Coordinates of C-alpha atoms and ligand atoms in Angstrom, one line a residue:
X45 CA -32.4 -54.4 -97.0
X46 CA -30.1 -53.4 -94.7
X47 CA -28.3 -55.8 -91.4
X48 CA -30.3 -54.7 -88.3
X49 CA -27.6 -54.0 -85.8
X50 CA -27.6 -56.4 -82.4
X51 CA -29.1 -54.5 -79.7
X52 CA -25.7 -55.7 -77.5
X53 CA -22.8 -57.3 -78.0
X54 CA -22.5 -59.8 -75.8
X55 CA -25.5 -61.7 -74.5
X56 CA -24.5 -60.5 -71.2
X57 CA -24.0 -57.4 -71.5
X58 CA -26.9 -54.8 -71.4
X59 CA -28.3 -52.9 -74.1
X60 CA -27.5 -48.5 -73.7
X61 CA -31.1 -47.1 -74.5
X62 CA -30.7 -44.0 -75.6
X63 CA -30.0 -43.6 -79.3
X64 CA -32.2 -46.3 -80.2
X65 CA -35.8 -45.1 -81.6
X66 CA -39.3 -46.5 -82.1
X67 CA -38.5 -49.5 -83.9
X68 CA -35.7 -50.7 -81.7
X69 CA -37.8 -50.2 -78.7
X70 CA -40.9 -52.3 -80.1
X71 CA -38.3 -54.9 -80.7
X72 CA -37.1 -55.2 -77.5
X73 CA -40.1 -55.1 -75.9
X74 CA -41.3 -57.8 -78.1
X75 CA -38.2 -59.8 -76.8
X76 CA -39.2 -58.9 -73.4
X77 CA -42.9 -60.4 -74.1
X78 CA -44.8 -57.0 -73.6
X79 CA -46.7 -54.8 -76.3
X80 CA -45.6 -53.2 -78.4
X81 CA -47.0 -49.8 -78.4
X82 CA -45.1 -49.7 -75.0
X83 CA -42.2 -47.9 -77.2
X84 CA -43.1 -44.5 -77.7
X85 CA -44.1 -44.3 -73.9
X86 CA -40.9 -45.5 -73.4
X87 CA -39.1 -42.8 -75.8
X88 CA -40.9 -40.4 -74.4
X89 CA -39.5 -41.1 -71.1
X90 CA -36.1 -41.1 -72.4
X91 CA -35.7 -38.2 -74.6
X92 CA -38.8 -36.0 -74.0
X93 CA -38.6 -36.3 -70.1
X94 CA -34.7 -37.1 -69.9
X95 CA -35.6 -40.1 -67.4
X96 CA -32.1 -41.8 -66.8
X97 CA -33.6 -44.6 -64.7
X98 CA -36.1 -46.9 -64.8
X99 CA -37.9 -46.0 -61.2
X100 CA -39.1 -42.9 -62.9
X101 CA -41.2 -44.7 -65.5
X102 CA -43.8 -44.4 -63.1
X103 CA -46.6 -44.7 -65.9
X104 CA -45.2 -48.9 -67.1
X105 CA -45.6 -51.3 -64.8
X106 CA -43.1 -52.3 -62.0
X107 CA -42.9 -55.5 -63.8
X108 CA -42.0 -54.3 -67.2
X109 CA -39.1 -51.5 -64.9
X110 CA -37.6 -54.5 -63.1
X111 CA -37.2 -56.7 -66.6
X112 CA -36.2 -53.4 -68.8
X113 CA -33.3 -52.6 -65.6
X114 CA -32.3 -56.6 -65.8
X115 CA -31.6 -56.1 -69.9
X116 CA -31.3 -52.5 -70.6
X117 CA -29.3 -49.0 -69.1
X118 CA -29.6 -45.1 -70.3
X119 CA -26.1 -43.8 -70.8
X120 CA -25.6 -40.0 -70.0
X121 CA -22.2 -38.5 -70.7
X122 CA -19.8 -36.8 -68.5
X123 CA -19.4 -33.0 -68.4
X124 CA -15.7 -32.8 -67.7
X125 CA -15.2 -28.9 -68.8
X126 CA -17.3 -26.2 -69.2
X127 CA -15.9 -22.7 -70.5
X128 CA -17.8 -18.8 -70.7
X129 CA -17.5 -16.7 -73.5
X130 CA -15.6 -13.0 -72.1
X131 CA -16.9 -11.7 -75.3
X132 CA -20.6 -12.7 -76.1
X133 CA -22.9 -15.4 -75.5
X134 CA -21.4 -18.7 -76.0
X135 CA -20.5 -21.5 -73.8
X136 CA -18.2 -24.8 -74.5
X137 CA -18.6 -28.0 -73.3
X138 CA -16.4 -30.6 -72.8
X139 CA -18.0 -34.2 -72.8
X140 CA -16.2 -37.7 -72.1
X141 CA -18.3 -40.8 -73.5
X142 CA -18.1 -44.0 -71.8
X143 CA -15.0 -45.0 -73.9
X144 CA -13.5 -42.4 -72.6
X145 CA -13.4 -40.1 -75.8
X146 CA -14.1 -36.6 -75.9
X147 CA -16.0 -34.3 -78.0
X148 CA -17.1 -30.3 -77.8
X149 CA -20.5 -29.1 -77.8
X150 CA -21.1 -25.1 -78.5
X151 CA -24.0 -23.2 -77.2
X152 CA -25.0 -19.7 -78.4
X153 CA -27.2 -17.3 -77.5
X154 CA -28.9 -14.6 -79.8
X155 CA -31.6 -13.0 -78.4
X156 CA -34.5 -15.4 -78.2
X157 CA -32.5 -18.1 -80.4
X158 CA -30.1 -20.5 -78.3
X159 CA -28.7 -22.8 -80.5
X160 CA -26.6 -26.2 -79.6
X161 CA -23.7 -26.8 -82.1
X162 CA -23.5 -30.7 -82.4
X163 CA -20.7 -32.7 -83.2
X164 CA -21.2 -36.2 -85.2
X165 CA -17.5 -37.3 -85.1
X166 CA -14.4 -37.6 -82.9
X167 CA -12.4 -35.7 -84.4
X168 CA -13.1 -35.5 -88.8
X169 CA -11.7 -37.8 -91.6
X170 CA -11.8 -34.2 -94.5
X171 CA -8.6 -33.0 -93.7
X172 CA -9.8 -29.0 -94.1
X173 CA -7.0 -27.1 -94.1
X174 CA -8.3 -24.3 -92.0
X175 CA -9.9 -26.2 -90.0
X176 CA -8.7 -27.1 -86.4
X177 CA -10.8 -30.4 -86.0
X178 CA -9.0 -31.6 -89.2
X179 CA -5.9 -31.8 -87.3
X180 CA -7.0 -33.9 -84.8
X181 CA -7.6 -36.7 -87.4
X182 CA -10.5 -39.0 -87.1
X183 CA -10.8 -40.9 -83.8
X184 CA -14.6 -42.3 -84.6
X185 CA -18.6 -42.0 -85.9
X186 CA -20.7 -40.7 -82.8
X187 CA -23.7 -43.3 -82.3
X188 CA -27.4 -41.5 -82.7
X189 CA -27.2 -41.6 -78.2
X190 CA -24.3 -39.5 -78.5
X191 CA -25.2 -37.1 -80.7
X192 CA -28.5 -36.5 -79.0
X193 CA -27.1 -36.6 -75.5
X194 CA -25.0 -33.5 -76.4
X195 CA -28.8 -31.7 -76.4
X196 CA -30.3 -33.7 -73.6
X197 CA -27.3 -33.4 -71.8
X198 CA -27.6 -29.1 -71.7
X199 CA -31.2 -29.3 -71.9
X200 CA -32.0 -27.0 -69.3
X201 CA -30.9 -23.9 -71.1
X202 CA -34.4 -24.1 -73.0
X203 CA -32.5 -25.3 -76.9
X204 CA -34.2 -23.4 -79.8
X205 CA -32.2 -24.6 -82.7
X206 CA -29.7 -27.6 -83.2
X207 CA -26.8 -27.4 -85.8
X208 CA -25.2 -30.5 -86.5
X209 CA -21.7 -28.4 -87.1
X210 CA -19.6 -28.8 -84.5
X211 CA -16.7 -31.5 -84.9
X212 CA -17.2 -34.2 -87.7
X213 CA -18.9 -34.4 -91.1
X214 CA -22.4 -35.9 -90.6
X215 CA -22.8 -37.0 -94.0
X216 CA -19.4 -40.2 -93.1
X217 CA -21.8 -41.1 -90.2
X218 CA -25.6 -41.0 -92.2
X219 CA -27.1 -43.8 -90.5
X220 CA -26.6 -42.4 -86.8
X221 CA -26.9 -38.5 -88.1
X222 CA -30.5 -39.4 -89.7
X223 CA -31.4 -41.7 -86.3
X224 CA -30.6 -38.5 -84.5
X225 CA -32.4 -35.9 -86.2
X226 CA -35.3 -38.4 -86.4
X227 CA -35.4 -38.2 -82.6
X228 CA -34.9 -34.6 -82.6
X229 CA -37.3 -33.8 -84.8
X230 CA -39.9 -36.2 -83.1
X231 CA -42.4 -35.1 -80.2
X232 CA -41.6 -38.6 -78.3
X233 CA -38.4 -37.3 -78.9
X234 CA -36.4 -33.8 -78.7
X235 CA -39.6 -32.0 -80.1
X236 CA -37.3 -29.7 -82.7
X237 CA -38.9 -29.3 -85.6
X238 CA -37.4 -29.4 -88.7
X239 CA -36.9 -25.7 -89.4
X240 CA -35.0 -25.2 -86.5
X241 CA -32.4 -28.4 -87.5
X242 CA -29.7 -27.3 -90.1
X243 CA -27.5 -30.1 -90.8
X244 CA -24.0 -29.0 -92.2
X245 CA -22.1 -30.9 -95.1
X246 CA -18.5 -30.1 -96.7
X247 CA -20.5 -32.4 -99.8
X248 CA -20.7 -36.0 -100.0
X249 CA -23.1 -35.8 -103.1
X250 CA -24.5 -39.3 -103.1
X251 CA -25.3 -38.9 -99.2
X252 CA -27.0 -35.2 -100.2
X253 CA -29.0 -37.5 -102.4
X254 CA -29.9 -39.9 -100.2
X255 CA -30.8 -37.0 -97.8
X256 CA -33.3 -35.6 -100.2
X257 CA -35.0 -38.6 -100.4
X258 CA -35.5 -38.7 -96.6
X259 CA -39.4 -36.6 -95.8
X260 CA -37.3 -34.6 -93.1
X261 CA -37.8 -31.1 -93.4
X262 CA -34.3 -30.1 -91.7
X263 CA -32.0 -27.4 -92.9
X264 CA -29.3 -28.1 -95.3
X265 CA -26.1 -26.3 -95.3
X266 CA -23.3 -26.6 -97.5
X267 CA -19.8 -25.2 -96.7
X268 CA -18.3 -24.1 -99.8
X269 CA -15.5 -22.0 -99.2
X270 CA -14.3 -22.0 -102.5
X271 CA -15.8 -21.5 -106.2
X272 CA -13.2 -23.1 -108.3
X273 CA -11.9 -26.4 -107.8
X274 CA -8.7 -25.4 -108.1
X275 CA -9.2 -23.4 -105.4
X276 CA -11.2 -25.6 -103.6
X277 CA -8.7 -29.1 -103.9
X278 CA -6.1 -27.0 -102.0
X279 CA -8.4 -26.3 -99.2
X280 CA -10.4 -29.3 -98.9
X281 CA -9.1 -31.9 -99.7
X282 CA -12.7 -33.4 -99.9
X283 CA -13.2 -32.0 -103.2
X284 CA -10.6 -34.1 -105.3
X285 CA -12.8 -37.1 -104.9
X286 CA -16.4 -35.1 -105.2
X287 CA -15.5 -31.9 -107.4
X288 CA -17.9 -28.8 -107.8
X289 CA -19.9 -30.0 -110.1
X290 CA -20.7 -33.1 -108.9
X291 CA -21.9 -31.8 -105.8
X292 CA -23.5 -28.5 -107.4
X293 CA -25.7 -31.2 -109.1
X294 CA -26.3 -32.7 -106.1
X295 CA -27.5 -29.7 -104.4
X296 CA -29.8 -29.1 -107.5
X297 CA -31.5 -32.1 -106.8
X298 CA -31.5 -31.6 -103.6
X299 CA -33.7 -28.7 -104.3
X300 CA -35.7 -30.3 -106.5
X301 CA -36.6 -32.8 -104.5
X302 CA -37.6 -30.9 -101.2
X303 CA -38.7 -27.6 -102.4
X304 CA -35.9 -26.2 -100.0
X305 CA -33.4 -23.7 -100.7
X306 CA -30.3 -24.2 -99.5
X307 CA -27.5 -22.2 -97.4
X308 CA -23.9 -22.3 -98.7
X309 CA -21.0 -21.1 -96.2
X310 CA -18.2 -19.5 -97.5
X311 CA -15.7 -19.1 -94.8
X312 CA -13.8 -15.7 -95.7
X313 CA -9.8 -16.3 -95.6
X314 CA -7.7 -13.6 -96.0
X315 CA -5.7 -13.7 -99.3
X316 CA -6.8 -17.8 -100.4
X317 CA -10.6 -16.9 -101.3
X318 CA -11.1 -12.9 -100.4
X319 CA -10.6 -11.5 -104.0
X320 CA -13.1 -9.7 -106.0
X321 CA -12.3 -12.4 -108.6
X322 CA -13.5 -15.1 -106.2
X323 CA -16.7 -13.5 -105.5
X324 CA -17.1 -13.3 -109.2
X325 CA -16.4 -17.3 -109.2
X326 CA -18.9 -18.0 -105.8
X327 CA -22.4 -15.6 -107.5
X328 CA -21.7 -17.1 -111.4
X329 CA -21.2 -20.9 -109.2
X330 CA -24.3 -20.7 -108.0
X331 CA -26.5 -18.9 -110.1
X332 CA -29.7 -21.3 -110.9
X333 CA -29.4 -22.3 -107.1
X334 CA -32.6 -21.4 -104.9
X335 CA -29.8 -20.5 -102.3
X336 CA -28.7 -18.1 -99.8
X337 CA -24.8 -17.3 -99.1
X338 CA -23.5 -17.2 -95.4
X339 CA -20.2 -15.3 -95.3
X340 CA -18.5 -16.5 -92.3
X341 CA -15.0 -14.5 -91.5
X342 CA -12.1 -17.1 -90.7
X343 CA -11.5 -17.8 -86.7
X344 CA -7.6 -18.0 -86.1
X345 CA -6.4 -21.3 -84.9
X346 CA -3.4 -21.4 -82.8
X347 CA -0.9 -22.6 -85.0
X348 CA -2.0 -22.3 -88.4
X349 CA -1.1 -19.9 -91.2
X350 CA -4.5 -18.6 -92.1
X351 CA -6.3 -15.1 -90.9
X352 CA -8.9 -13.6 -91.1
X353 CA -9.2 -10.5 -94.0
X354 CA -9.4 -6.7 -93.1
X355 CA -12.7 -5.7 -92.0
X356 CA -13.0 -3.2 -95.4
X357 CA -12.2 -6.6 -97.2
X358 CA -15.3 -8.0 -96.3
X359 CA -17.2 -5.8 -96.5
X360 CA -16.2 -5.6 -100.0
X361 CA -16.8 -9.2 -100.4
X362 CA -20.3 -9.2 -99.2
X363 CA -21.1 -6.1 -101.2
X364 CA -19.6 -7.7 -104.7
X365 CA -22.8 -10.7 -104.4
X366 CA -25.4 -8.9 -102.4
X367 CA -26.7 -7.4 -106.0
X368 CA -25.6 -10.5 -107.6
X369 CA -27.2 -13.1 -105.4
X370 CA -30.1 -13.6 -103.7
X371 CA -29.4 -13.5 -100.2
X372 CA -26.3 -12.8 -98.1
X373 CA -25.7 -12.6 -94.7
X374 CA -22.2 -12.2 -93.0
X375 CA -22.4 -14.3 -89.3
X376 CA -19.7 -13.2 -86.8
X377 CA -18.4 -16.7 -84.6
X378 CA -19.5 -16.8 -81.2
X379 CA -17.2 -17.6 -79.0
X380 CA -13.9 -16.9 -80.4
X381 CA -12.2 -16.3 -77.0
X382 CA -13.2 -19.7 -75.8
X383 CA -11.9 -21.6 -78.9
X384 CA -15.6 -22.4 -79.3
X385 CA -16.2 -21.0 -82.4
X386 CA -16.3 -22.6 -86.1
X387 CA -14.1 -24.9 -87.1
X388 CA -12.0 -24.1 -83.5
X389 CA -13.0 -27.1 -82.2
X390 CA -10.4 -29.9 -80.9
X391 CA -9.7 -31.9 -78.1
Ligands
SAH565 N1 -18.0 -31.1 -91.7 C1 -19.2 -30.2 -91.7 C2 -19.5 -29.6 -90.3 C3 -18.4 -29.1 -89.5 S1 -17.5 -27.6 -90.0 C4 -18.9 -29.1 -92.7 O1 -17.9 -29.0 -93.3 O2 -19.8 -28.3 -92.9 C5 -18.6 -26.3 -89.7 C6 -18.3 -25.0 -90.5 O3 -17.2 -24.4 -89.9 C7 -18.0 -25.2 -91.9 O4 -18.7 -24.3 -92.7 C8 -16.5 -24.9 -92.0 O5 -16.2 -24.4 -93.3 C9 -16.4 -23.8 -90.9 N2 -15.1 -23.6 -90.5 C10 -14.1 -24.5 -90.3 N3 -13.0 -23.9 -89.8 C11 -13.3 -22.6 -89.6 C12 -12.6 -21.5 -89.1 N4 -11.3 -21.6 -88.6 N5 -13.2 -20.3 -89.1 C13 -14.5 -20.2 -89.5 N6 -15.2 -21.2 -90.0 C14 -14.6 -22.4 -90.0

């Protein structure tokens, strides 16, 4: 069984409400002598109506407002920046969190899809050598409130689709991550279903296991970038400690267990993993996979050595797998300009 976390840390200080779920609620409710089944009214208020004070509650008694504002709060961050795509539809947010942290929410827009980019971390712990949140280092885990506050926070832009890709690696911070996408996917919660969830991993393969076991039907999206592990050790780092096929296997089960196919990105760098030779790696890699390969052409960052290939190269890449593979789609980044874009995203 696992330590149940104190609601606060100090006996005087009050408990943040948002991030906890269900369970949490009943508990403190039950500390605060009322029923029980108070707690979904209550999540509701908090994540389906976005309620940051009790006075809104209108449908719990005065009583049960006045004790929940003695013992409780509902944290909101602070939007300190906001930047516009030139270019397409993207937009990037700058939050500060009451420690005075930042992260970077991304919002795109594609037709009828708008899609919030999540982050899970402050800053990232894999070290990706591409990557410009990498070289930030690790600062933090975001708690479950944070994460879903980056959603609640810009929910009047009517969300589609969250992708828990933006800075971090969800999979170092499961607990939170799954508390989050449990009140995403709930309709006391954020009301996402699990279709339009896609959680992103560089591969921790126990954690994909432990994932698999969960009855979430969320998207799973593994970023590959690399079909040797020679290839891939240089790049990520990550991989030295959980090598291909350790977390191939993973995937497998993965799978297995949910009936799901998977999405594997493969970010396209020009002259590390662009050759005909690695596209011949990547289809044999993950043949047996139900899967479907998302080519994703590198996004300069300021001060690192990598590019992006010539547009014949990638076209060349894509066209090597399509026959090969079962399904391959190329994404052009949003939000290039802004620095919003994959793997652009510091503080
Ligand atoms: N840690 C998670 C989620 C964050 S990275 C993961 O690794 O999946 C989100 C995606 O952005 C990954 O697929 C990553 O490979 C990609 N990425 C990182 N830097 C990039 C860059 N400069 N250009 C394009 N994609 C990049």
């Amino acid at each position: 069984m696992h330590k149940e976390k104190p609601l606060a840390t100090k006996a005087t200080e009050k408990i943040n409400l948002k991030g906890l779920w269900i369970g949490d609620f009943e508990k403190l409710l039950g500390d605060l002598g009322e029923k029980r089944y108070k707690a979904r009214q209550l999540a509701s208020w908090i994540y389906a109506k976005g309620a940051t004070d009790f006075a809104e509650m209108t449908d719990l008694s005065k009583d049960l407002r006045r004790k929940l504002g003695e013992v409780a709060f509902i944290d909101s961050p602070k939007l300190v920046d906001r930047q516009t795509s030139d270019k397409d539809l993207s937009e990037k947010f700058l939050f500060e969190l009451a420690d005075g942290a930042r992260i970077e929410t991304v919002l795109m827009w594609e037709g009828k899809r708008v899609t919030v980019c999540v982050s899970t971390q402050v800053g990232c712990p894999l070290d990706c050598t591409f990557c410009a949140t990498g070289q930030m280092g690790f600062k933090r885990n975001l708690t479950a409130g944070e994460m879903v506050d980056q959603i609640i926070a810009l929910g009047e832009h009517r969300i589609t689709h969250a992708v828990l890709m933006g800075m971090g690696e969800p999979l170092l911070n499961f607990d939170d991550t799954l508390r989050a996408i449990k009140i995403m996917n709930d309709e006391m919660g954020l009301s996402f279903s699990g279709k339009r969830i896609t959680l992103s991993t560089a591969g921790i393969p126990s954690v994909i296991e432990k994932l698999a076991k969960e009855k979430l039907k969320i998207k799973l999206a593994i970023s590959l970038n690399a079909a040797t592990d020679e290839k891939r050790n240089r790049i990520m780092p990550v991989n030295k400690k959980h090598p291909l096929k350790e977390l191939l296997a993973a995937v497998k089960k993965f799978t297995q267990a949910t009936g799901r196919a998977v999405t594997f990105e493969y970010v396209l760098i020009d002259g590390v993993n662009d050759s005909e030779k690695d596209a011949a790696a990547l289809s044999k890699l993950i043949q047996g996979v139900p899967c479907k390969i998302n080519l994703i052409p590198y996004n300069p960052i300021p001060g690192l050595p990598y590019r992006r290939p010539p547009e014949h190269g990638i076209v060349a890449f894509r066209d090597y797998l399509y026959p090969r593979c079962p399904a391959v789609t190329l994404r052009m980044s949003k939000g290039e300009d802004i620095l919003a874009a994959c793997g652009q995203l510091r503080t």
